mmCIF file of N, CA and C in Angstrom:
data_model
loop_
_atom_site.group_PDB
_atom_site.id
_atom_site.type_symbol
_atom_site.label_atom_id
_atom_site.label_comp_id
_atom_site.label_asym_id
_atom_site.label_seq_id
_atom_site.Cartn_x
_atom_site.Cartn_y
_atom_site.Cartn_z
ATOM 1 N N ARG A 15 11.138 8.312 32.133
ATOM 2 C CA ARG A 15 10.823 9.508 32.894
ATOM 3 C C ARG A 15 10.346 10.628 31.998
ATOM 4 N N SER A 16 10.770 10.633 30.739
ATOM 5 C CA SER A 16 10.440 11.728 29.833
ATOM 6 C C SER A 16 9.981 11.162 28.494
ATOM 7 N N LEU A 17 8.877 11.717 27.967
ATOM 8 C CA LEU A 17 8.332 11.259 26.695
ATOM 9 C C LEU A 17 7.958 12.460 25.858
ATOM 10 N N LYS A 18 8.371 12.413 24.602
ATOM 11 C CA LYS A 18 8.093 13.512 23.688
ATOM 12 C C LYS A 18 7.282 12.985 22.512
ATOM 13 N N LEU A 19 6.041 13.428 22.416
ATOM 14 C CA LEU A 19 5.160 13.118 21.296
ATOM 15 C C LEU A 19 4.901 14.447 20.594
ATOM 16 N N GLN A 20 5.869 14.886 19.850
ATOM 17 C CA GLN A 20 5.887 16.263 19.406
ATOM 18 C C GLN A 20 4.817 16.629 18.393
ATOM 19 N N TYR A 21 4.470 15.747 17.491
ATOM 20 C CA TYR A 21 3.535 16.134 16.451
ATOM 21 C C TYR A 21 2.537 15.021 16.210
ATOM 22 N N SER A 22 1.277 15.399 16.193
ATOM 23 C CA SER A 22 0.207 14.454 15.892
ATOM 24 C C SER A 22 -0.658 15.053 14.803
ATOM 25 N N ASN A 23 -0.890 14.312 13.759
ATOM 26 C CA ASN A 23 -1.704 14.791 12.657
ATOM 27 C C ASN A 23 -3.149 14.325 12.797
ATOM 28 N N VAL A 24 -3.557 13.986 13.998
ATOM 29 C CA VAL A 24 -4.912 13.535 14.260
ATOM 30 C C VAL A 24 -5.806 14.759 14.447
ATOM 31 N N ASP A 25 -6.919 14.787 13.747
ATOM 32 C CA ASP A 25 -7.852 15.909 13.846
ATOM 33 C C ASP A 25 -8.999 15.512 14.765
ATOM 34 N N VAL A 26 -8.969 15.993 16.006
ATOM 35 C CA VAL A 26 -9.992 15.610 16.984
ATOM 36 C C VAL A 26 -11.304 16.353 16.789
ATOM 37 N N ARG A 27 -11.324 17.287 15.868
ATOM 38 C CA ARG A 27 -12.580 18.002 15.605
ATOM 39 C C ARG A 27 -13.598 17.085 14.945
ATOM 40 N N ARG A 28 -13.132 16.008 14.337
ATOM 41 C CA ARG A 28 -14.005 15.026 13.695
ATOM 42 C C ARG A 28 -13.857 13.705 14.443
ATOM 43 N N ALA A 29 -14.529 13.619 15.558
ATOM 44 C CA ALA A 29 -14.380 12.444 16.429
ATOM 45 C C ALA A 29 -15.071 11.229 15.820
ATOM 46 N N THR A 30 -14.286 10.314 15.314
ATOM 47 C CA THR A 30 -14.788 9.050 14.799
ATOM 48 C C THR A 30 -14.628 7.999 15.889
ATOM 49 N N PRO A 31 -15.323 6.874 15.775
ATOM 50 C CA PRO A 31 -15.137 5.808 16.767
ATOM 51 C C PRO A 31 -13.675 5.352 16.851
ATOM 52 N N GLU A 32 -12.985 5.331 15.721
ATOM 53 C CA GLU A 32 -11.578 4.933 15.709
ATOM 54 C C GLU A 32 -10.719 5.932 16.484
ATOM 55 N N LEU A 33 -11.022 7.228 16.329
ATOM 56 C CA LEU A 33 -10.270 8.266 17.036
ATOM 57 C C LEU A 33 -10.479 8.154 18.542
ATOM 58 N N VAL A 34 -11.710 7.975 18.956
ATOM 59 C CA VAL A 34 -12.011 7.823 20.384
ATOM 60 C C VAL A 34 -11.273 6.610 20.946
ATOM 61 N N LEU A 35 -11.268 5.521 20.197
ATOM 62 C CA LEU A 35 -10.551 4.322 20.615
ATOM 63 C C LEU A 35 -9.048 4.583 20.686
ATOM 64 N N GLY A 36 -8.514 5.327 19.736
ATOM 65 C CA GLY A 36 -7.092 5.659 19.726
ATOM 66 C C GLY A 36 -6.695 6.504 20.922
ATOM 67 N N ILE A 37 -7.543 7.471 21.293
ATOM 68 C CA ILE A 37 -7.257 8.313 22.460
ATOM 69 C C ILE A 37 -7.286 7.464 23.731
ATOM 70 N N ARG A 38 -8.232 6.552 23.827
ATOM 71 C CA ARG A 38 -8.294 5.653 24.993
ATOM 72 C C ARG A 38 -7.044 4.769 25.065
ATOM 73 N N CYS A 39 -6.609 4.298 23.911
ATOM 74 C CA CYS A 39 -5.411 3.456 23.856
ATOM 75 C C CYS A 39 -4.183 4.251 24.286
ATOM 76 N N LEU A 40 -4.055 5.478 23.797
ATOM 77 C CA LEU A 40 -2.940 6.342 24.193
ATOM 78 C C LEU A 40 -2.948 6.560 25.703
ATOM 79 N N ALA A 41 -4.113 6.855 26.258
ATOM 80 C CA ALA A 41 -4.227 7.075 27.703
ATOM 81 C C ALA A 41 -3.823 5.824 28.476
ATOM 82 N N ARG A 42 -4.275 4.684 28.015
ATOM 83 C CA ARG A 42 -3.957 3.417 28.687
ATOM 84 C C ARG A 42 -2.450 3.156 28.659
ATOM 85 N N GLU A 43 -1.827 3.410 27.516
ATOM 86 C CA GLU A 43 -0.381 3.183 27.395
ATOM 87 C C GLU A 43 0.405 4.179 28.258
ATOM 88 N N LEU A 44 -0.034 5.428 28.320
ATOM 89 C CA LEU A 44 0.625 6.403 29.201
ATOM 90 C C LEU A 44 0.512 5.964 30.656
ATOM 91 N N GLY A 45 -0.613 5.361 31.001
ATOM 92 C CA GLY A 45 -0.819 4.871 32.358
ATOM 93 C C GLY A 45 0.113 3.739 32.733
ATOM 94 N N LYS A 46 0.707 3.085 31.735
ATOM 95 C CA LYS A 46 1.644 1.996 31.995
ATOM 96 C C LYS A 46 3.062 2.493 32.259
ATOM 97 N N LEU A 47 3.236 3.805 32.288
ATOM 98 C CA LEU A 47 4.548 4.405 32.526
ATOM 99 C C LEU A 47 4.547 5.062 33.905
ATOM 100 N N PRO A 48 4.691 4.280 34.973
ATOM 101 C CA PRO A 48 4.570 4.833 36.323
ATOM 102 C C PRO A 48 5.646 5.849 36.679
ATOM 103 N N SER A 49 6.771 5.824 35.983
ATOM 104 C CA SER A 49 7.861 6.759 36.283
ATOM 105 C C SER A 49 7.809 8.011 35.418
ATOM 106 N N LEU A 50 6.771 8.153 34.606
ATOM 107 C CA LEU A 50 6.675 9.306 33.710
ATOM 108 C C LEU A 50 6.560 10.596 34.513
ATOM 109 N N LYS A 51 7.477 11.510 34.274
ATOM 110 C CA LYS A 51 7.494 12.787 34.983
ATOM 111 C C LYS A 51 7.352 13.972 34.030
ATOM 112 N N GLU A 52 7.803 13.800 32.785
ATOM 113 C CA GLU A 52 7.779 14.883 31.808
ATOM 114 C C GLU A 52 7.108 14.392 30.533
ATOM 115 N N LEU A 53 6.127 15.149 30.060
ATOM 116 C CA LEU A 53 5.418 14.790 28.844
ATOM 117 C C LEU A 53 5.346 16.008 27.937
ATOM 118 N N ASN A 54 5.776 15.823 26.705
ATOM 119 C CA ASN A 54 5.747 16.892 25.717
ATOM 120 C C ASN A 54 4.751 16.500 24.634
ATOM 121 N N LEU A 55 3.665 17.240 24.545
ATOM 122 C CA LEU A 55 2.648 17.023 23.516
ATOM 123 C C LEU A 55 2.623 18.203 22.552
ATOM 124 N N GLY A 56 3.765 18.813 22.329
ATOM 125 C CA GLY A 56 3.844 19.994 21.479
ATOM 126 C C GLY A 56 3.300 19.742 20.088
ATOM 127 N N SER A 57 2.575 20.706 19.568
ATOM 128 C CA SER A 57 1.999 20.679 18.217
ATOM 129 C C SER A 57 0.989 19.559 18.005
ATOM 130 N N SER A 58 0.464 18.998 19.067
ATOM 131 C CA SER A 58 -0.556 17.963 18.891
ATOM 132 C C SER A 58 -1.918 18.629 18.711
ATOM 133 N N ARG A 59 -2.803 17.913 18.115
ATOM 134 C CA ARG A 59 -4.156 18.424 17.871
ATOM 135 C C ARG A 59 -5.138 17.704 18.787
ATOM 136 N N LEU A 60 -4.938 17.859 20.070
ATOM 137 C CA LEU A 60 -5.763 17.164 21.047
ATOM 138 C C LEU A 60 -6.767 18.086 21.716
ATOM 139 N N SER A 61 -7.096 19.176 21.069
ATOM 140 C CA SER A 61 -7.994 20.183 21.638
ATOM 141 C C SER A 61 -9.248 19.556 22.233
ATOM 142 N N GLY A 62 -9.490 19.883 23.500
ATOM 143 C CA GLY A 62 -10.680 19.399 24.182
ATOM 144 C C GLY A 62 -10.567 17.979 24.702
ATOM 145 N N ASN A 63 -9.415 17.347 24.540
ATOM 146 C CA ASN A 63 -9.271 15.941 24.916
ATOM 147 C C ASN A 63 -8.160 15.678 25.924
ATOM 148 N N LEU A 64 -7.633 16.709 26.559
ATOM 149 C CA LEU A 64 -6.540 16.482 27.511
ATOM 150 C C LEU A 64 -6.952 15.570 28.656
ATOM 151 N N ARG A 65 -8.151 15.739 29.154
ATOM 152 C CA ARG A 65 -8.624 14.884 30.255
ATOM 153 C C ARG A 65 -8.598 13.417 29.829
ATOM 154 N N GLN A 66 -9.079 13.130 28.629
ATOM 155 C CA GLN A 66 -9.115 11.758 28.153
ATOM 156 C C GLN A 66 -7.706 11.191 27.958
ATOM 157 N N VAL A 67 -6.780 12.029 27.501
ATOM 158 C CA VAL A 67 -5.411 11.566 27.253
ATOM 159 C C VAL A 67 -4.653 11.344 28.556
ATOM 160 N N LEU A 68 -4.839 12.218 29.535
ATOM 161 C CA LEU A 68 -4.035 12.176 30.756
ATOM 162 C C LEU A 68 -4.702 11.452 31.920
ATOM 163 N N CYS A 69 -5.908 10.950 31.728
ATOM 164 C CA CYS A 69 -6.680 10.400 32.847
ATOM 165 C C CYS A 69 -6.086 9.134 33.457
ATOM 166 N N GLU A 70 -5.267 8.408 32.740
ATOM 167 C CA GLU A 70 -4.721 7.141 33.247
ATOM 168 C C GLU A 70 -3.353 7.296 33.922
ATOM 169 N N LEU A 71 -2.819 8.505 33.975
ATOM 170 C CA LEU A 71 -1.497 8.697 34.590
ATOM 171 C C LEU A 71 -1.526 8.246 36.044
ATOM 172 N N GLN A 72 -0.462 7.574 36.462
ATOM 173 C CA GLN A 72 -0.379 7.025 37.812
ATOM 174 C C GLN A 72 0.040 8.060 38.855
ATOM 175 N N ALA A 73 0.748 9.090 38.410
ATOM 176 C CA ALA A 73 1.241 10.127 39.322
ATOM 177 C C ALA A 73 1.236 11.462 38.584
ATOM 178 N N PRO A 74 1.200 12.550 39.330
ATOM 179 C CA PRO A 74 1.232 13.867 38.681
ATOM 180 C C PRO A 74 2.537 14.067 37.903
ATOM 181 N N LEU A 75 2.421 14.777 36.808
ATOM 182 C CA LEU A 75 3.603 15.124 36.023
ATOM 183 C C LEU A 75 4.325 16.297 36.670
ATOM 184 N N GLU A 76 5.635 16.332 36.520
ATOM 185 C CA GLU A 76 6.407 17.495 36.943
ATOM 186 C C GLU A 76 6.403 18.552 35.851
ATOM 187 N N SER A 77 6.281 18.084 34.600
ATOM 188 C CA SER A 77 6.325 19.006 33.466
ATOM 189 C C SER A 77 5.410 18.500 32.354
ATOM 190 N N LEU A 78 4.583 19.391 31.824
ATOM 191 C CA LEU A 78 3.714 19.093 30.694
ATOM 192 C C LEU A 78 3.887 20.213 29.684
ATOM 193 N N GLU A 79 4.421 19.880 28.528
ATOM 194 C CA GLU A 79 4.638 20.890 27.497
ATOM 195 C C GLU A 79 3.558 20.757 26.433
ATOM 196 N N LEU A 80 2.882 21.866 26.181
ATOM 197 C CA LEU A 80 1.792 21.904 25.213
ATOM 198 C C LEU A 80 2.011 23.021 24.195
ATOM 199 N N ALA A 81 3.253 23.234 23.808
ATOM 200 C CA ALA A 81 3.575 24.312 22.866
ATOM 201 C C ALA A 81 2.811 24.124 21.564
ATOM 202 N N PHE A 82 2.256 25.198 21.090
ATOM 203 C CA PHE A 82 1.521 25.240 19.826
ATOM 204 C C PHE A 82 0.269 24.375 19.813
ATOM 205 N N CYS A 83 -0.232 23.984 20.972
ATOM 206 C CA CYS A 83 -1.487 23.246 21.058
ATOM 207 C C CYS A 83 -2.631 24.242 21.207
ATOM 208 N N SER A 84 -3.704 23.971 20.535
ATOM 209 C CA SER A 84 -4.899 24.799 20.671
ATOM 210 C C SER A 84 -5.736 24.215 21.795
ATOM 211 N N LEU A 85 -5.739 24.880 22.932
ATOM 212 C CA LEU A 85 -6.483 24.385 24.084
ATOM 213 C C LEU A 85 -7.863 25.025 24.140
ATOM 214 N N LEU A 86 -8.821 24.260 24.596
ATOM 215 C CA LEU A 86 -10.193 24.720 24.763
ATOM 216 C C LEU A 86 -10.466 24.940 26.247
ATOM 217 N N PRO A 87 -11.553 25.621 26.577
ATOM 218 C CA PRO A 87 -11.872 25.845 27.996
ATOM 219 C C PRO A 87 -11.903 24.550 28.814
ATOM 220 N N ALA A 88 -12.371 23.444 28.243
ATOM 221 C CA ALA A 88 -12.404 22.173 28.974
ATOM 222 C C ALA A 88 -10.997 21.723 29.331
ATOM 223 N N ASP A 89 -10.031 21.979 28.449
ATOM 224 C CA ASP A 89 -8.640 21.615 28.727
ATOM 225 C C ASP A 89 -8.106 22.438 29.888
ATOM 226 N N PHE A 90 -8.377 23.736 29.878
ATOM 227 C CA PHE A 90 -7.898 24.616 30.967
ATOM 228 C C PHE A 90 -8.561 24.226 32.287
ATOM 229 N N ALA A 91 -9.843 23.886 32.255
ATOM 230 C CA ALA A 91 -10.536 23.472 33.480
ATOM 231 C C ALA A 91 -9.898 22.206 34.043
ATOM 232 N N PHE A 92 -9.538 21.282 33.192
ATOM 233 C CA PHE A 92 -8.906 20.039 33.646
ATOM 234 C C PHE A 92 -7.537 20.314 34.244
ATOM 235 N N LEU A 93 -6.764 21.151 33.565
ATOM 236 C CA LEU A 93 -5.416 21.464 34.057
ATOM 237 C C LEU A 93 -5.482 22.190 35.377
#
């Protein structure tokens, strides 16, 4: 029901094919958690990629924590 991925040292400003594949893999794995209600992505460097990370979720989250995340306008539009 609750998952905390507090820190990611991935720099999405330099999108490599491996990084894009990793984000798709993360999204796919999150999609396999149908009971996920709370997600903490605090201090992650996913700027501009929230849609790609959260697109596979099976149901809306009750809580999404993005403390210390640098969000871009595309992230706010998605949210």
